[in-house]
Structure formats: C-alpha cells, structure tokens
Short mmCIF file of C-alpha atoms in Angstrom, two decimals:
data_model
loop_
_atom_site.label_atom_id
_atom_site.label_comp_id
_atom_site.label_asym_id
_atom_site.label_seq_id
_atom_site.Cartn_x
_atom_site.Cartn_y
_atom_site.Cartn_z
CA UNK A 181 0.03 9.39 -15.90
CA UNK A 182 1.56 7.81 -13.04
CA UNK A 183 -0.25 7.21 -10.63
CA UNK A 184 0.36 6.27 -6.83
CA UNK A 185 -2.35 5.00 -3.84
CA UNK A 186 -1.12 6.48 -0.83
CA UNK A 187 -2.32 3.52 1.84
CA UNK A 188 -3.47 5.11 5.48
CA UNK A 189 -6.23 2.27 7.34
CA UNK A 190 -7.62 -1.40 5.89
CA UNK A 191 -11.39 -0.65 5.25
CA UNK A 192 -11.85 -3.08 2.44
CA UNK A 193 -11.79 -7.36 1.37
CA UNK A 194 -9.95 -6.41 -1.90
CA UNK A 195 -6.61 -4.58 -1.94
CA UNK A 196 -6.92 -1.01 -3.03
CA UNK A 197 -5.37 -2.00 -6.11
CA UNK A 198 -8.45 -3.89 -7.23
CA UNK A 199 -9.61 -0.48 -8.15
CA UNK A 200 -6.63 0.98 -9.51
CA UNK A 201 -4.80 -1.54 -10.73
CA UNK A 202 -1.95 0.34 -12.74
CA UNK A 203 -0.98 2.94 -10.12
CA UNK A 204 1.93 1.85 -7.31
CA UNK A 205 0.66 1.11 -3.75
CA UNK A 206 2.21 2.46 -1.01
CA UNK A 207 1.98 1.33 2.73
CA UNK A 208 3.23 1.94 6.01
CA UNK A 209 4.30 0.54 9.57
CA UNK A 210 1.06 -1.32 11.07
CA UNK A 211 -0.49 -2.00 7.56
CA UNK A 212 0.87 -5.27 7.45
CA UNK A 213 -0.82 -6.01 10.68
CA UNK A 214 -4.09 -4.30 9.19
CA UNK A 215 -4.13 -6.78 6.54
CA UNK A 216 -3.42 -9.84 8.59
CA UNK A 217 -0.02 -10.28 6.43
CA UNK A 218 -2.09 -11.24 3.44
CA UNK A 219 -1.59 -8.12 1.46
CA UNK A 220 0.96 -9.44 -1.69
CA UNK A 221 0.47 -6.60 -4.50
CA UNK A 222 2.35 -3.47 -2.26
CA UNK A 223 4.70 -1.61 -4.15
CA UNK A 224 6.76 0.39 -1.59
CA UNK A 225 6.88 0.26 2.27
CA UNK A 226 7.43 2.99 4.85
CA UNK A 227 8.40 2.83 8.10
CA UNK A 228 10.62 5.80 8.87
CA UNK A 229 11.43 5.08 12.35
CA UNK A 230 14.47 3.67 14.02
CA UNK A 231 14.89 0.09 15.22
CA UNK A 232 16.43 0.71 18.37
CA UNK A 233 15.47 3.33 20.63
CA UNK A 234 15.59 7.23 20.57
CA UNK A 235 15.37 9.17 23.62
CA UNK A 236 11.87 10.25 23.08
CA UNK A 237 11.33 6.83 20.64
CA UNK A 238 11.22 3.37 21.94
CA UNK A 239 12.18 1.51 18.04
CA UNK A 240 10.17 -0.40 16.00
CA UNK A 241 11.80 -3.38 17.60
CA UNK A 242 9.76 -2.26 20.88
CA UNK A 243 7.28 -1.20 19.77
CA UNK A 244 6.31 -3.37 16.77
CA UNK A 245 8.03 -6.37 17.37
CA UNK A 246 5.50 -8.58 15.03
CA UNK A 247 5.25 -6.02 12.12
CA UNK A 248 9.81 -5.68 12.23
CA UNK A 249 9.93 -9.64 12.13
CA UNK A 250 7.25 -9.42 9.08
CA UNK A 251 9.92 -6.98 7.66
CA UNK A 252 12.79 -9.48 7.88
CA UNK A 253 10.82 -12.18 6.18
CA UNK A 254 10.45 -10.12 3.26
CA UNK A 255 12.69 -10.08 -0.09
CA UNK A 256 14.90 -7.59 -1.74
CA UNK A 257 12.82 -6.61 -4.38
CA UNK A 258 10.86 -4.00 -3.08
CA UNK A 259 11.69 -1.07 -0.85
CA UNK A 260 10.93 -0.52 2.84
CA UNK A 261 11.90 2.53 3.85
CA UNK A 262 13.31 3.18 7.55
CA UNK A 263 15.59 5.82 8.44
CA UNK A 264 18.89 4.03 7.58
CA UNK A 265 19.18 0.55 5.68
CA UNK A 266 19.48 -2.58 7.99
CA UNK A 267 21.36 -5.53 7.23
CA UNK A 268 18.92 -7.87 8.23
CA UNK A 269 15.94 -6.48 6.59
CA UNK A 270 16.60 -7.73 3.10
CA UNK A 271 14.39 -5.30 1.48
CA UNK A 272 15.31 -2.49 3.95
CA UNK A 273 16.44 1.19 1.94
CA UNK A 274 17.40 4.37 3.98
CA UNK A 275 14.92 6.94 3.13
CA UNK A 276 16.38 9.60 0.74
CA UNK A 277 16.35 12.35 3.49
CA UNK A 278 19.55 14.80 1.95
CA UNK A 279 17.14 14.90 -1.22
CA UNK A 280 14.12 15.05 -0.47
CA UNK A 281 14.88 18.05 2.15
CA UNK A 282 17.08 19.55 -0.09
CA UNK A 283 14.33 19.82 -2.63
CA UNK A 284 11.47 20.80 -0.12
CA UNK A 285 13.57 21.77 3.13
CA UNK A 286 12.95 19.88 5.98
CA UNK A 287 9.67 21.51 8.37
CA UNK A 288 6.84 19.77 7.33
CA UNK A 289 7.98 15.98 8.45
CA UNK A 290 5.42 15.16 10.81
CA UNK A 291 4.19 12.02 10.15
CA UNK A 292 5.03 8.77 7.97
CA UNK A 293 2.30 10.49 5.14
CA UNK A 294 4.45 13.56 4.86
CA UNK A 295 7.62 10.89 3.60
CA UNK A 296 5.49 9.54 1.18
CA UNK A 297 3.77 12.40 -0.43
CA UNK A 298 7.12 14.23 -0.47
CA UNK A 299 8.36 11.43 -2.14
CA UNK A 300 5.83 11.15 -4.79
CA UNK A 301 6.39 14.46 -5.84
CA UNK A 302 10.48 14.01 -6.29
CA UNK A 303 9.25 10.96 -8.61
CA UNK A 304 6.31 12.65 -10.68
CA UNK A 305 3.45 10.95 -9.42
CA UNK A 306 0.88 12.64 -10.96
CA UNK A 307 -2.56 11.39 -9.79
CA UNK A 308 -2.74 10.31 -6.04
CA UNK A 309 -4.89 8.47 -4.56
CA UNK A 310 -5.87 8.59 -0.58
CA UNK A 311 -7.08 5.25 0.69
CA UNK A 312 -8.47 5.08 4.31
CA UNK A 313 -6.58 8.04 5.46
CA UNK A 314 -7.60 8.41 9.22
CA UNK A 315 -10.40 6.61 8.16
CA UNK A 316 -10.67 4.71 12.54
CA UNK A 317 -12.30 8.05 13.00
CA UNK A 318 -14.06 9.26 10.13
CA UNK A 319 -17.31 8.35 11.89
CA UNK A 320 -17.13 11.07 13.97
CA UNK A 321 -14.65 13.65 12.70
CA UNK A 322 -15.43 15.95 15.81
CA UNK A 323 -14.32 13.64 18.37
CA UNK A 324 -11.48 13.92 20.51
CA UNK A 325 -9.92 11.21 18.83
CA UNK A 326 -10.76 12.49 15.33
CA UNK A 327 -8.68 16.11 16.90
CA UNK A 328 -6.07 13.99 17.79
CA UNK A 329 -5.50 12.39 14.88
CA UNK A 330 -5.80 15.54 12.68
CA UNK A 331 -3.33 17.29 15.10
CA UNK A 332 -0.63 14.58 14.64
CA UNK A 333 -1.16 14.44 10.89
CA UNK A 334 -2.65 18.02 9.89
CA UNK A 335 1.05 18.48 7.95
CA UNK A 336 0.10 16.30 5.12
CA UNK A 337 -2.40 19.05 4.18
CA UNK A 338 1.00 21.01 3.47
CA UNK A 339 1.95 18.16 0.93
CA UNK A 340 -1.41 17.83 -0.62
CA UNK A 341 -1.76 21.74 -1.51
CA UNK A 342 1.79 21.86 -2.74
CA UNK A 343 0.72 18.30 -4.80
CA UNK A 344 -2.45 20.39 -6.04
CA UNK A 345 -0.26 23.58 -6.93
CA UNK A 346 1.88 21.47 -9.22
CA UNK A 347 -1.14 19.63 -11.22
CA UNK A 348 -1.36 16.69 -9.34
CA UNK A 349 -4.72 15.08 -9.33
CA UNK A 350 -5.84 14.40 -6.30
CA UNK A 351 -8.65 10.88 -5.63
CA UNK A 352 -10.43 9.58 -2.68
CA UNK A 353 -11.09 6.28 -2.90
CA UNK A 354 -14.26 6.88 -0.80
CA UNK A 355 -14.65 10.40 0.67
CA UNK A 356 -16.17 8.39 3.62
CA UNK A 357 -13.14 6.82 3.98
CA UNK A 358 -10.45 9.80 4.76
CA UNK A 359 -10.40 12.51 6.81
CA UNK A 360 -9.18 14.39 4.23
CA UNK A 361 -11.54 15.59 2.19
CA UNK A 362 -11.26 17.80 -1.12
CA UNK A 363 -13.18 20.44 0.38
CA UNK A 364 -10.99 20.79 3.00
CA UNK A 365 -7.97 20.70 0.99
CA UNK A 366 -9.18 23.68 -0.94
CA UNK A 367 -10.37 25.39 2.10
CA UNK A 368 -7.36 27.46 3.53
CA UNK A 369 -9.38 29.53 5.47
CA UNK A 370 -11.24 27.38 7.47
CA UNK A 371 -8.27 24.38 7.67
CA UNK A 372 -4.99 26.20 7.70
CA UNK A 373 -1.88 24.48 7.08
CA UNK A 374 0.03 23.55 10.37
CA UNK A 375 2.78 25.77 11.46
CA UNK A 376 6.23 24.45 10.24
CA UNK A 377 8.00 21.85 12.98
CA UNK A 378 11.15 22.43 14.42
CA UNK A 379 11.93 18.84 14.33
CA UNK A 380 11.86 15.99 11.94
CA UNK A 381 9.18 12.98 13.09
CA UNK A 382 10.94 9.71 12.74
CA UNK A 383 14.28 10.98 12.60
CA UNK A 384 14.99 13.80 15.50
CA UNK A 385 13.12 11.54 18.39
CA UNK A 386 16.51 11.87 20.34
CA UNK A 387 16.06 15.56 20.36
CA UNK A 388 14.39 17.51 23.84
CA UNK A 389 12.29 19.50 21.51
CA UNK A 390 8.39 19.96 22.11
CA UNK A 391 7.13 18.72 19.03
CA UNK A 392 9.37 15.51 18.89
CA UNK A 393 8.33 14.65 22.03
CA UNK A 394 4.54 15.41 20.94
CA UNK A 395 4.85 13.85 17.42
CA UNK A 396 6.17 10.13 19.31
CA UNK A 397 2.44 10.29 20.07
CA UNK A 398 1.29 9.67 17.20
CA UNK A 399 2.73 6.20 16.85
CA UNK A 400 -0.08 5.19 19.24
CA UNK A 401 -3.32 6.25 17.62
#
C-alpha cells in the first residue's frame, strides 16, 4: 500500500520517517525552518503561495525570505510545489491545479493541507499518516488559538472524510500530536465539515473576497 506522512509541526529528534520508513514524506512552507534545515529524507514540498505579492498576499519572498532562499539552494530532484514553476527554484513545479480541481472541483482549498491531501488521493495514497497537525496548540484545544487554527484549517476535515469514504487508512502518529483526531473525523455531528469557500487559498489572494482576505491569516499562526 502506498503510503504518504502528511507533515503539519516538528515535535520530534528523528524525522517522521524513522517510524515509517517506506511511506513518502510530505512538507510544507515553514517546515524547513521547523527543522533547522537539517531535515534530508522529504519527499515532496508544498508551498502554494506566490513569490511576489497578491493584493491581499505579501509573497513568500516577503514574507519568508529565509525559507524561499532555502528553496533556491535546493536540487531538481524533488518537487516543491508553488503556484507556478520558478526559474530560479531548481526544484520548483506548478501545482497541478486544472487537475486536481477538475477531479474534485475547486471549494475546499483553504489551506496548504487541503493541496496535499487532494493530491494524495489523485495519486492513490492509500494509508496516510498525520504528523503534528496543529500540534502548537494541541495542549489546549479550547483556546482561542486552538479556534483559530481549526477555523483556518477546519477544510482538511473535507479531505480526510472523502480519504475515509474511498478506503484510505487513516494514522496519527501520536493522537497527542494533531488536532485532528479520529473521533472527530468520524463525528459529523458534532464537527461539521466547513462550508465550501468561494475562493481558492494560495491562489485567489488578489481577489476582494471575504474569505481570501480571511484565509491570508492563516499564514501567520
């Protein structure tokens, strides 16, 4: 079975491929800054964002100007995905957005977990594993923080129950460790999926709709 670790927050020494060491790890935007630029064994990076600026989106370049230059030093043999392929980001691919919406239409983008988990479904993937997933406020999942977290990423719930509906397996690698928990994925009533977005996160920043403009927050937290 193939099998994929979806990467959210460092919360371990070892990579999270100690533990799995056959499935693909995938990682995104501040990761590399999580892991003090030590982590070798990634499989596939996402970052869908722009480098230059949006109207409602400042660009990685702003933004994250140590994690883009960790981006260019990188080679061309695995993917990062941004929006569109850069020149100077060797390993740089544009995400398959024409696909990937065409497949599961386009109103559950809402944050850089949604990209990946629709992903792993176009490929087959079928055992994922959630590593440190919101795991800064797992402490205290009742916090304001914890809310605003959940708010800014409750749309991967939407990808998980679809993954579950199709026989994908579904592995914490520490229930303390993600805010997602399999009780809550089962739990409908009590955690309802998010209402579908009218806009795209990462790609529609330039647009002057409300939950653009809401989901840039979520690049801070």
């Amino acid at each position: 079975m193939k099998s994929v670790i979806i990467g959210g927050f460092r919360h371990t020494v070892e990579s999270p491929r100690f533990h799995y060491p056959n499935a693909e790890l995938w990682l995104q935007s501040t990761s590399a800054r999580a892991w003090d630029w030590i982590l070798y064994d990634w499989s596939r990076w996402f970052d869908i964002h722009t480098i230059g600026p949006q109207p409602f989106y400042p660009g990685i370049r702003a933004l994250r100007p140590d994690v883009l230059n960790w981006y260019v030093k990188q080679g061309s043999e695995r993917p990062i995905y941004f929006t569109e392929q850069y020149r100077d980001i060797l390993g740089s691919r544009a995400y398959p957005i024409d696909r990937i919406t065409q497949l599961f239409g386009a109103s559950y983008f809402g944050c850089q977990l949604d990209y990946m988990g629709a992903m792993a479904l176009d490929e087959g993937f079928g055992r994922w594993i959630l590593y440190g997933v919101g795991q800064p406020y797992v402490k205290d999942r009742t916090s304001a923080q914890a809310q605003h977290w959940r708010r800014h990423h409750g749309t991967f719930l939407y990808w998980l129950r679809l993954a579950k509906s199709r026989g994908v397996e579904i592995i914490l690698d520490t229930p303390e460790s993600n805010m997602f928990t399999l009780e809550m994925i089962a739990d409908e009533e009590n955690h309802p999926t998010p209402d579908p977005l009218t806009a795209r996160y990462g790609y529609d920043m330039g647009l002057p709709i409300t939950s653009a403009k809401e989901n840039l927050m979520a690049e801070f937290v």
